[in-house]
mmCIF file of C-alpha atoms in Angstrom:
data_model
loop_
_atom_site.group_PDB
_atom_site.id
_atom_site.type_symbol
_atom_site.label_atom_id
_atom_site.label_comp_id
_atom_site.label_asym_id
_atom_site.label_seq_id
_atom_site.Cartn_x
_atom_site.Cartn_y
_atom_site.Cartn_z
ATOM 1 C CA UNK A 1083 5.859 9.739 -16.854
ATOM 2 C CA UNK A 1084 3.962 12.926 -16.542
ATOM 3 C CA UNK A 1085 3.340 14.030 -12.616
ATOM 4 C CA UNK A 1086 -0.260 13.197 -13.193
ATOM 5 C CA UNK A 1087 -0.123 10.297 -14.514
ATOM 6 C CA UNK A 1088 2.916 8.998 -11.955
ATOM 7 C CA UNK A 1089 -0.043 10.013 -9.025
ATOM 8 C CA UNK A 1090 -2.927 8.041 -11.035
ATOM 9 C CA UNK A 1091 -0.517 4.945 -11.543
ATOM 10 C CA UNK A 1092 1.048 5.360 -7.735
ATOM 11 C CA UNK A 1093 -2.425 5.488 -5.860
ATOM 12 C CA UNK A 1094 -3.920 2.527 -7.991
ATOM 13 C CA UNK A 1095 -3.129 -0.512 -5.825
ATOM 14 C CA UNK A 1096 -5.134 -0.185 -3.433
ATOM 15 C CA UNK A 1097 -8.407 -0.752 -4.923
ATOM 16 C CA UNK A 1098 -6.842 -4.050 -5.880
ATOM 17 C CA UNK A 1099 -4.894 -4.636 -2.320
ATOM 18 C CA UNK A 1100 -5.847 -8.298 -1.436
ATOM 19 C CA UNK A 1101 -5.151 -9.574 -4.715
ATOM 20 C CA UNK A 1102 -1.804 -7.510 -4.538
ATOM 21 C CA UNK A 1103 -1.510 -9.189 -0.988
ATOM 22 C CA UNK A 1104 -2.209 -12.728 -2.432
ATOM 23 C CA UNK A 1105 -0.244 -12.558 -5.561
ATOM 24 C CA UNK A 1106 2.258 -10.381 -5.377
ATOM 25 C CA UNK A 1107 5.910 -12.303 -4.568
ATOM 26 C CA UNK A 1108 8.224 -12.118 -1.390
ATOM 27 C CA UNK A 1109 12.011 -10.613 -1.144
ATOM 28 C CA UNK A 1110 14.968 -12.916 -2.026
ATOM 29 C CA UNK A 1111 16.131 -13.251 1.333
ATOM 30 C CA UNK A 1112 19.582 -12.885 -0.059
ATOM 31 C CA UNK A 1113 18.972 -9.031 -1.461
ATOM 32 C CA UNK A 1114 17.492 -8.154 1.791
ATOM 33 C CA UNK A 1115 20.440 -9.166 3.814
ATOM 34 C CA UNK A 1116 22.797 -7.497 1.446
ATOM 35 C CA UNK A 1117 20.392 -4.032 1.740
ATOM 36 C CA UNK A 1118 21.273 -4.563 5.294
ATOM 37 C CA UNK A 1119 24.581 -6.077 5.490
ATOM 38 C CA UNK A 1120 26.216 -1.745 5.453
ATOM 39 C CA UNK A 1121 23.480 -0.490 7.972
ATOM 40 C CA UNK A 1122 24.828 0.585 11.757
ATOM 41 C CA UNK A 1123 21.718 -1.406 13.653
ATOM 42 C CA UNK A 1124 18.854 -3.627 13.256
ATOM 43 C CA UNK A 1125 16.224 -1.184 13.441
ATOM 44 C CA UNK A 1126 14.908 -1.106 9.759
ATOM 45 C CA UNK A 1127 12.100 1.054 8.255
ATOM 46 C CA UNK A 1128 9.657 -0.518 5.686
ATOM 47 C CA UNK A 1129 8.806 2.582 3.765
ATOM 48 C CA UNK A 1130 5.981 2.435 1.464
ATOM 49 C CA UNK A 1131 4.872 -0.817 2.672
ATOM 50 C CA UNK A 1132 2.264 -2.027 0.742
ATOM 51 C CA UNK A 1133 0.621 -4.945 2.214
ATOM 52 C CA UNK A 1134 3.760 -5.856 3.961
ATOM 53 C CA UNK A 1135 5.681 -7.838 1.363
ATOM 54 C CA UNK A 1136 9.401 -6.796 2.262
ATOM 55 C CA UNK A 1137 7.987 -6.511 6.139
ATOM 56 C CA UNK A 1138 7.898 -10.272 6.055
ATOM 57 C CA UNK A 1139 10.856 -10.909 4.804
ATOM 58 C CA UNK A 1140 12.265 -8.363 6.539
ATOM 59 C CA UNK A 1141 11.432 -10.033 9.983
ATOM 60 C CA UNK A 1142 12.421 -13.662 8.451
ATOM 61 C CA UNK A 1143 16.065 -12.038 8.706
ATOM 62 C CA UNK A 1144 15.768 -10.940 11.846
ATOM 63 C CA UNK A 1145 15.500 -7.243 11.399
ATOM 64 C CA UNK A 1146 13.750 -5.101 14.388
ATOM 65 C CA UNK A 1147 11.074 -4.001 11.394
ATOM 66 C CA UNK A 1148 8.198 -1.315 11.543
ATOM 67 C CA UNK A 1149 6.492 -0.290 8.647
ATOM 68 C CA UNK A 1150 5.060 3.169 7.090
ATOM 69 C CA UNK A 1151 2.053 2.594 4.232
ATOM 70 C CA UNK A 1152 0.378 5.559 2.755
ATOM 71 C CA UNK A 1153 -3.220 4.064 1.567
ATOM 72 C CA UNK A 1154 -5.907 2.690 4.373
ATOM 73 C CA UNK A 1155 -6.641 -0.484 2.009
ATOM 74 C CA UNK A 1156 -3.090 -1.242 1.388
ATOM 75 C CA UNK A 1157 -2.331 -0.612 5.731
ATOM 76 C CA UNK A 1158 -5.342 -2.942 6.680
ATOM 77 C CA UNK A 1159 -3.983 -6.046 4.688
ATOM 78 C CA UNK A 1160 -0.546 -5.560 6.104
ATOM 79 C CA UNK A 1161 -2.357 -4.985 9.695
ATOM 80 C CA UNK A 1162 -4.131 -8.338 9.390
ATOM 81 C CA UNK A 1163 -1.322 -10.431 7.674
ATOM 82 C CA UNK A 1164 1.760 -9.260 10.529
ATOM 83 C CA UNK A 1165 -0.913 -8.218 13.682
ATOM 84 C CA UNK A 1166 3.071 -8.084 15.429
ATOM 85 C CA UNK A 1167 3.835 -5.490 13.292
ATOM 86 C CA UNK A 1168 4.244 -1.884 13.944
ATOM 87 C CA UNK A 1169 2.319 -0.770 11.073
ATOM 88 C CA UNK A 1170 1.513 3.354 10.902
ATOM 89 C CA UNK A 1171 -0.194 5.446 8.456
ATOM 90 C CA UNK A 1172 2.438 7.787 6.299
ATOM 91 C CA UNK A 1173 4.482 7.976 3.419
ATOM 92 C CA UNK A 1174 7.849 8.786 1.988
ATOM 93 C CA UNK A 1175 7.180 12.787 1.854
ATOM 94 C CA UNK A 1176 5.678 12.548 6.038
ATOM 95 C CA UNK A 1177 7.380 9.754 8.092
ATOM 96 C CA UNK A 1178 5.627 9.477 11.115
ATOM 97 C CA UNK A 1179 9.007 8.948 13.543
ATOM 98 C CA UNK A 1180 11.813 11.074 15.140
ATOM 99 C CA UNK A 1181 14.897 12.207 13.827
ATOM 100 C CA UNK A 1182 17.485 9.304 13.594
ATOM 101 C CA UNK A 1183 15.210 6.781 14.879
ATOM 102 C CA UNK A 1184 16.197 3.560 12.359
ATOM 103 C CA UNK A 1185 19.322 2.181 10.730
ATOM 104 C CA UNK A 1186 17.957 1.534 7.690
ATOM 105 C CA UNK A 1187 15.150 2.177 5.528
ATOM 106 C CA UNK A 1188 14.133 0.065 2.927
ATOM 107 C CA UNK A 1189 11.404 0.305 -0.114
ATOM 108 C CA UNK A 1190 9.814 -2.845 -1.909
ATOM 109 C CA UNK A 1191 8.580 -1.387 -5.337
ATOM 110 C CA UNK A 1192 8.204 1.615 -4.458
ATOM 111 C CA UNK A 1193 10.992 3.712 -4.054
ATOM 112 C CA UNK A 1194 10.485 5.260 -8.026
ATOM 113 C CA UNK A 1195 6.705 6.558 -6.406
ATOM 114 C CA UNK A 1196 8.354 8.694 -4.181
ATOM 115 C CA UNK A 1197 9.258 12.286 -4.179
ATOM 116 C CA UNK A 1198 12.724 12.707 -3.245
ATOM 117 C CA UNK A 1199 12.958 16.303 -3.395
ATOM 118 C CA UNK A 1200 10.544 15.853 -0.430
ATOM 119 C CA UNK A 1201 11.648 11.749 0.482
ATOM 120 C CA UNK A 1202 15.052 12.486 0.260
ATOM 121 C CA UNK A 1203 15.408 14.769 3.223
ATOM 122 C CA UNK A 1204 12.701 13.346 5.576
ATOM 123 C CA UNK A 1205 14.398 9.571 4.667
ATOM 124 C CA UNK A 1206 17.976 11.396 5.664
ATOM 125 C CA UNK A 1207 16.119 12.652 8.921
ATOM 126 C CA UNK A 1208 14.859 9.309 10.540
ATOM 127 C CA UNK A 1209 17.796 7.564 9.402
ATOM 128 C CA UNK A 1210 21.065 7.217 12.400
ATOM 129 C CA UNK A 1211 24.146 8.674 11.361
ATOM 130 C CA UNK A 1212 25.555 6.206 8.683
ATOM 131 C CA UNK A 1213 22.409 4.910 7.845
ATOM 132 C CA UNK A 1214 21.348 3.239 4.680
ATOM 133 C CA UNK A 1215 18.279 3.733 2.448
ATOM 134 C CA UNK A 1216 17.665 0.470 -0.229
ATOM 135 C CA UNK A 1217 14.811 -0.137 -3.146
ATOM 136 C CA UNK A 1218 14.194 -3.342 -3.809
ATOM 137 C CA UNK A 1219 12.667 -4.437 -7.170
ATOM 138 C CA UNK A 1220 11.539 -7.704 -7.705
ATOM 139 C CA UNK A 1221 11.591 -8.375 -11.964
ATOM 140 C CA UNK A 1222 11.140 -10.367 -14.465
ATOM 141 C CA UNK A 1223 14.611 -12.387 -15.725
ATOM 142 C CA UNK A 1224 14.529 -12.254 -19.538
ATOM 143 C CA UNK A 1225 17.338 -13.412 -19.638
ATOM 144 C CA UNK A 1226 15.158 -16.933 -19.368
ATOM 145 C CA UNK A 1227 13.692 -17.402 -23.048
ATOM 146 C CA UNK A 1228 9.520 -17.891 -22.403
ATOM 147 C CA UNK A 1229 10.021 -15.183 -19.895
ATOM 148 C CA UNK A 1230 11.414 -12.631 -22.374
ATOM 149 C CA UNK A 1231 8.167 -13.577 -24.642
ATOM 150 C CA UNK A 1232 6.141 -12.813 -22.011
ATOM 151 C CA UNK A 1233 7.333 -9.586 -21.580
ATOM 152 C CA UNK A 1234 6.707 -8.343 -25.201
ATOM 153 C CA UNK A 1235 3.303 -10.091 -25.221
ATOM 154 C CA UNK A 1236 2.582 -8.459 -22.212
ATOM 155 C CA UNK A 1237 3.508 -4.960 -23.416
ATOM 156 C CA UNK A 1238 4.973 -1.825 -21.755
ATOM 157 C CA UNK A 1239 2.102 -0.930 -19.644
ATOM 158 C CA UNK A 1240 2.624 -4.900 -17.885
ATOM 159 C CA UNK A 1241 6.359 -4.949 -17.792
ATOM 160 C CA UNK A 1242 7.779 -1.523 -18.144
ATOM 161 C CA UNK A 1243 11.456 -0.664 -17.862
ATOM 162 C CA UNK A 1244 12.391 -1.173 -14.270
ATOM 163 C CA UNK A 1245 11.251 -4.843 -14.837
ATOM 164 C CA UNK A 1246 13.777 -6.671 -16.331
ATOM 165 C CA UNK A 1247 17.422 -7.152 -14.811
ATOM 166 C CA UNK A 1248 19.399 -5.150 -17.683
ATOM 167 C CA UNK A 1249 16.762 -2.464 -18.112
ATOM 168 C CA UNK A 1250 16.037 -2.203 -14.288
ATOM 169 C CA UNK A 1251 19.774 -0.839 -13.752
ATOM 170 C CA UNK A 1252 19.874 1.975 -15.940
ATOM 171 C CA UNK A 1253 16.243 3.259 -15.047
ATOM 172 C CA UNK A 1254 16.846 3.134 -11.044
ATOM 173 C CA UNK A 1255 20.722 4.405 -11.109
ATOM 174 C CA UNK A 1256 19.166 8.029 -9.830
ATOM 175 C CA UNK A 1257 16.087 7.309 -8.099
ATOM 176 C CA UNK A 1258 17.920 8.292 -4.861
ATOM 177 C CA UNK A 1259 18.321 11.752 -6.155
ATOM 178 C CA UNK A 1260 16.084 14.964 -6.692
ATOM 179 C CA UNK A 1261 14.495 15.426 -9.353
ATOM 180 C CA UNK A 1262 14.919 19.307 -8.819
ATOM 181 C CA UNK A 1263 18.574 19.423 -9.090
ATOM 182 C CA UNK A 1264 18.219 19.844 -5.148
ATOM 183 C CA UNK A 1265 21.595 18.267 -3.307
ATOM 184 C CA UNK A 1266 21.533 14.561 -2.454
ATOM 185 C CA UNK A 1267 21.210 13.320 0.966
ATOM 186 C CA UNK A 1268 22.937 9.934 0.032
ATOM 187 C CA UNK A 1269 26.577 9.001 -1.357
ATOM 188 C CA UNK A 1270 27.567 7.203 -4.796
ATOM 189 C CA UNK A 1271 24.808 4.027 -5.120
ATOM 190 C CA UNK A 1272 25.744 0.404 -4.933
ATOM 191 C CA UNK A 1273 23.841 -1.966 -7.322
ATOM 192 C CA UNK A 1274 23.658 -5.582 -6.929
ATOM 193 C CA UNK A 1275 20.810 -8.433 -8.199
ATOM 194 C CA UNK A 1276 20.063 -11.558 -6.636
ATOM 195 C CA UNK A 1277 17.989 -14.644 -8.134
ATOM 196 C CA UNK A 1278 14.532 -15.513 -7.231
ATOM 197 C CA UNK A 1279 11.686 -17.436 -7.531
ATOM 198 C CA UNK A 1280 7.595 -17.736 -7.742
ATOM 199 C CA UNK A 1281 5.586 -20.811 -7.568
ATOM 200 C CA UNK A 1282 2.713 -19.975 -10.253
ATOM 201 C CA UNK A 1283 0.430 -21.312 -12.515
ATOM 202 C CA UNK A 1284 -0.524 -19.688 -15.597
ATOM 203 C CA UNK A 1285 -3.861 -18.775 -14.021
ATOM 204 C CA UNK A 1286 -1.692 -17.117 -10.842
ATOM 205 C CA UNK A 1287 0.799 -15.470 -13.122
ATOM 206 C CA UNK A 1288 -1.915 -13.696 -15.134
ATOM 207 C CA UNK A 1289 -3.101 -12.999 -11.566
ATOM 208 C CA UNK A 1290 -0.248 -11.193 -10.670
ATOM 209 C CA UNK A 1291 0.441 -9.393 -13.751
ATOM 210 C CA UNK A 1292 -3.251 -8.383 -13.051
ATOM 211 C CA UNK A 1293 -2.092 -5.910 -9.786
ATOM 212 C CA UNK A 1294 0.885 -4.071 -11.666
ATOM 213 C CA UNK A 1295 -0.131 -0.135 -11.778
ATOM 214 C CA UNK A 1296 -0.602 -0.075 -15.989
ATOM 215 C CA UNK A 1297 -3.083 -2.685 -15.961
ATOM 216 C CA UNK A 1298 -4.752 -1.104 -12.903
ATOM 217 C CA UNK A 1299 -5.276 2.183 -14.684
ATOM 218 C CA UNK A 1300 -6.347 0.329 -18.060
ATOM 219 C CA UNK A 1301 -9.816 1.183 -19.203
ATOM 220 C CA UNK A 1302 -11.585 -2.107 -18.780
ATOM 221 C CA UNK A 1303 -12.149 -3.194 -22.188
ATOM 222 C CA UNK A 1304 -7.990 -3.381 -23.007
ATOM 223 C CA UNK A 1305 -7.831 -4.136 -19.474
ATOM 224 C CA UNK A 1306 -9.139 -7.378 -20.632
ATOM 225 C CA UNK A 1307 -8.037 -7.643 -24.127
ATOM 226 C CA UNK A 1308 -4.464 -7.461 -22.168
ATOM 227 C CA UNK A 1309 -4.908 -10.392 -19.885
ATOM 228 C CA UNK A 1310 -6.401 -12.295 -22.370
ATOM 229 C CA UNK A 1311 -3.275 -12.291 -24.546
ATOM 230 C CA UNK A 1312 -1.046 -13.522 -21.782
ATOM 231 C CA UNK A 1313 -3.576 -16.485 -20.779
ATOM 232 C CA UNK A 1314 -3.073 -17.580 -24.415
ATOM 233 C CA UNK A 1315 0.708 -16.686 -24.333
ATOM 234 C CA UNK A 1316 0.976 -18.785 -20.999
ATOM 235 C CA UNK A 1317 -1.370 -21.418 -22.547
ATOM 236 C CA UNK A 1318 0.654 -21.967 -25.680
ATOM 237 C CA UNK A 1319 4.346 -22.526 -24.046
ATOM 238 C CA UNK A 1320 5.327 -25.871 -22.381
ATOM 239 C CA UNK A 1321 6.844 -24.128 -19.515
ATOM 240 C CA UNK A 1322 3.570 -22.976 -18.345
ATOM 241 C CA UNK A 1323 0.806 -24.535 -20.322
ATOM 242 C CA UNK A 1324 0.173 -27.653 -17.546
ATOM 243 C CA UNK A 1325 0.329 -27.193 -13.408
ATOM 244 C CA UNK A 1326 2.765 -25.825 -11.208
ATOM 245 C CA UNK A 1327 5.852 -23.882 -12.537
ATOM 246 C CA UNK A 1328 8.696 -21.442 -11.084
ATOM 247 C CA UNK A 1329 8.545 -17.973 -12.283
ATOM 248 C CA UNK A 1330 12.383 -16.618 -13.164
ATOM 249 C CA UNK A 1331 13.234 -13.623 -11.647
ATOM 250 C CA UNK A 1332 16.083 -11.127 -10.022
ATOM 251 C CA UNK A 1333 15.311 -9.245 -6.909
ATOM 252 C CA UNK A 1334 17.444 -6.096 -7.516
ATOM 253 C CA UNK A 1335 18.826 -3.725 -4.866
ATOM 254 C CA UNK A 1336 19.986 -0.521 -5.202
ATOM 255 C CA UNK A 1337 21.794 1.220 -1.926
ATOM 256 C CA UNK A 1338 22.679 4.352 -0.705
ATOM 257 C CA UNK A 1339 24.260 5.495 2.803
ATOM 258 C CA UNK A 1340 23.313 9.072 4.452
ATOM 259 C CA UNK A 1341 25.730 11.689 3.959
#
């Protein structure tokens, strides 16, 4: 993806931030304490927040949590959803904190928005000594049959290659590193993937698909013509044609310690 474009797709959410709030899925609690599990504290970093998905879960575990969100719409849901939370206005290239002031910092899909010739360095600065810096992905598990048909009905712009399980491991495997060739900050990643859930309906599920970044950008009329083909996807398969049904999917982890 072109600079540009990654910018466009990046900065889209938050004209669509309470439906991302509202649809959107949690963290398998599992990942999150594995992201954790290598870190030297408790005091955790929510970096490129959103509207404070991974905070949540974050604080379910029992991690002393604070979160960073770049765009204004994006910070006010998180503000009003976790009031608690120590929510501030920055992003991955600017962290508003002092040097070596968390143990961990972690990144709920959103980690592949961020600059890490920039990221890299400022993430190495506010993490302690022996720190750990973890993207979390939550995707799609095609490895379930209606779900894999939903993905090609949905179409690259919907599900794109960090969504699914298999795909999702090759595409992350450097998002730690520099795209400049610059040094890392972080040692050899770790990857690991955890199973998780959704309660949706087909209405809900087309919903959610609504808030991912290539629909966002979509000019409105294949916008439309997009979401129209999954309703009658969902519509036609007995998993998800009547009521209440669990979404299949993987939250995936990849970590990294500070050199």
């Amino acid at each position: 993806m072109e600079q540009d474009e990654q910018r466009r797709h990046s900065s889209s959410f938050g004209a669509a931030a309470t439906a991302y709030a509202e649809h959107r899925p949690d963290y398998a609690q599992a990942a999150v304490r594995w992201a954790l599990e290598a870190a030297p504290g408790c005091r955790v970093l929510d970096l490129g927040a959103g509207t404070g998905k991974l905070t949540a879960t974050l604080r379910a575990v029992g991690a002393d949590v604070m979160a960073v969100e770049p765009d204004p719409a994006m910070l006010a849901e998180l503000r009003r959803a976790l009031p608690d939370v120590r929510a501030l206005s920055g992003s991955a290239e600017a962290i508003p904190l002092p040097d070596a002031s968390v143990d961990a910092v972690l990144a709920g899909n959103a980690m592949h928005w961020f600059d890490m010739a920039v990221a890299g360095p400022e993430i190495a600065r506010v993490l302690a000594p022996g720190g750990v810096l973890a993207g979390l992905w939550n995707v799609l598990d095609d490895e379930v049959d209606w779900v894999a048909g939903l993905a090609e009905v949905s179409g690259s712009a919907v599900v794109g290659p960090r969504d699914t399980p298999a795909s999702w491991r090759v595409e992350t495997a450097r998002t730690h590193l520099p795209k400049n060739g610059a040094p890392a900050h972080f040692d050899a990643p770790e990857q690991a993937t955890f199973r998780h859930g959704q309660q949706r309906t087909a209405d809900s599920l087309t919903a959610t698909l609504a808030t991912r970044a290539g629909l966002l950008v979509m000019p409105a009329p294949q916008r439309q013509a997009t979401l129209d083909r999954i309703g009658t996807f969902l519509a036609s398969r007995p998993e998800t044609a009547h009521g209440a049904f669990t979404l299949p999917m993987r939250t995936c982890v990849l970590r990294v310690r500070r050199r």
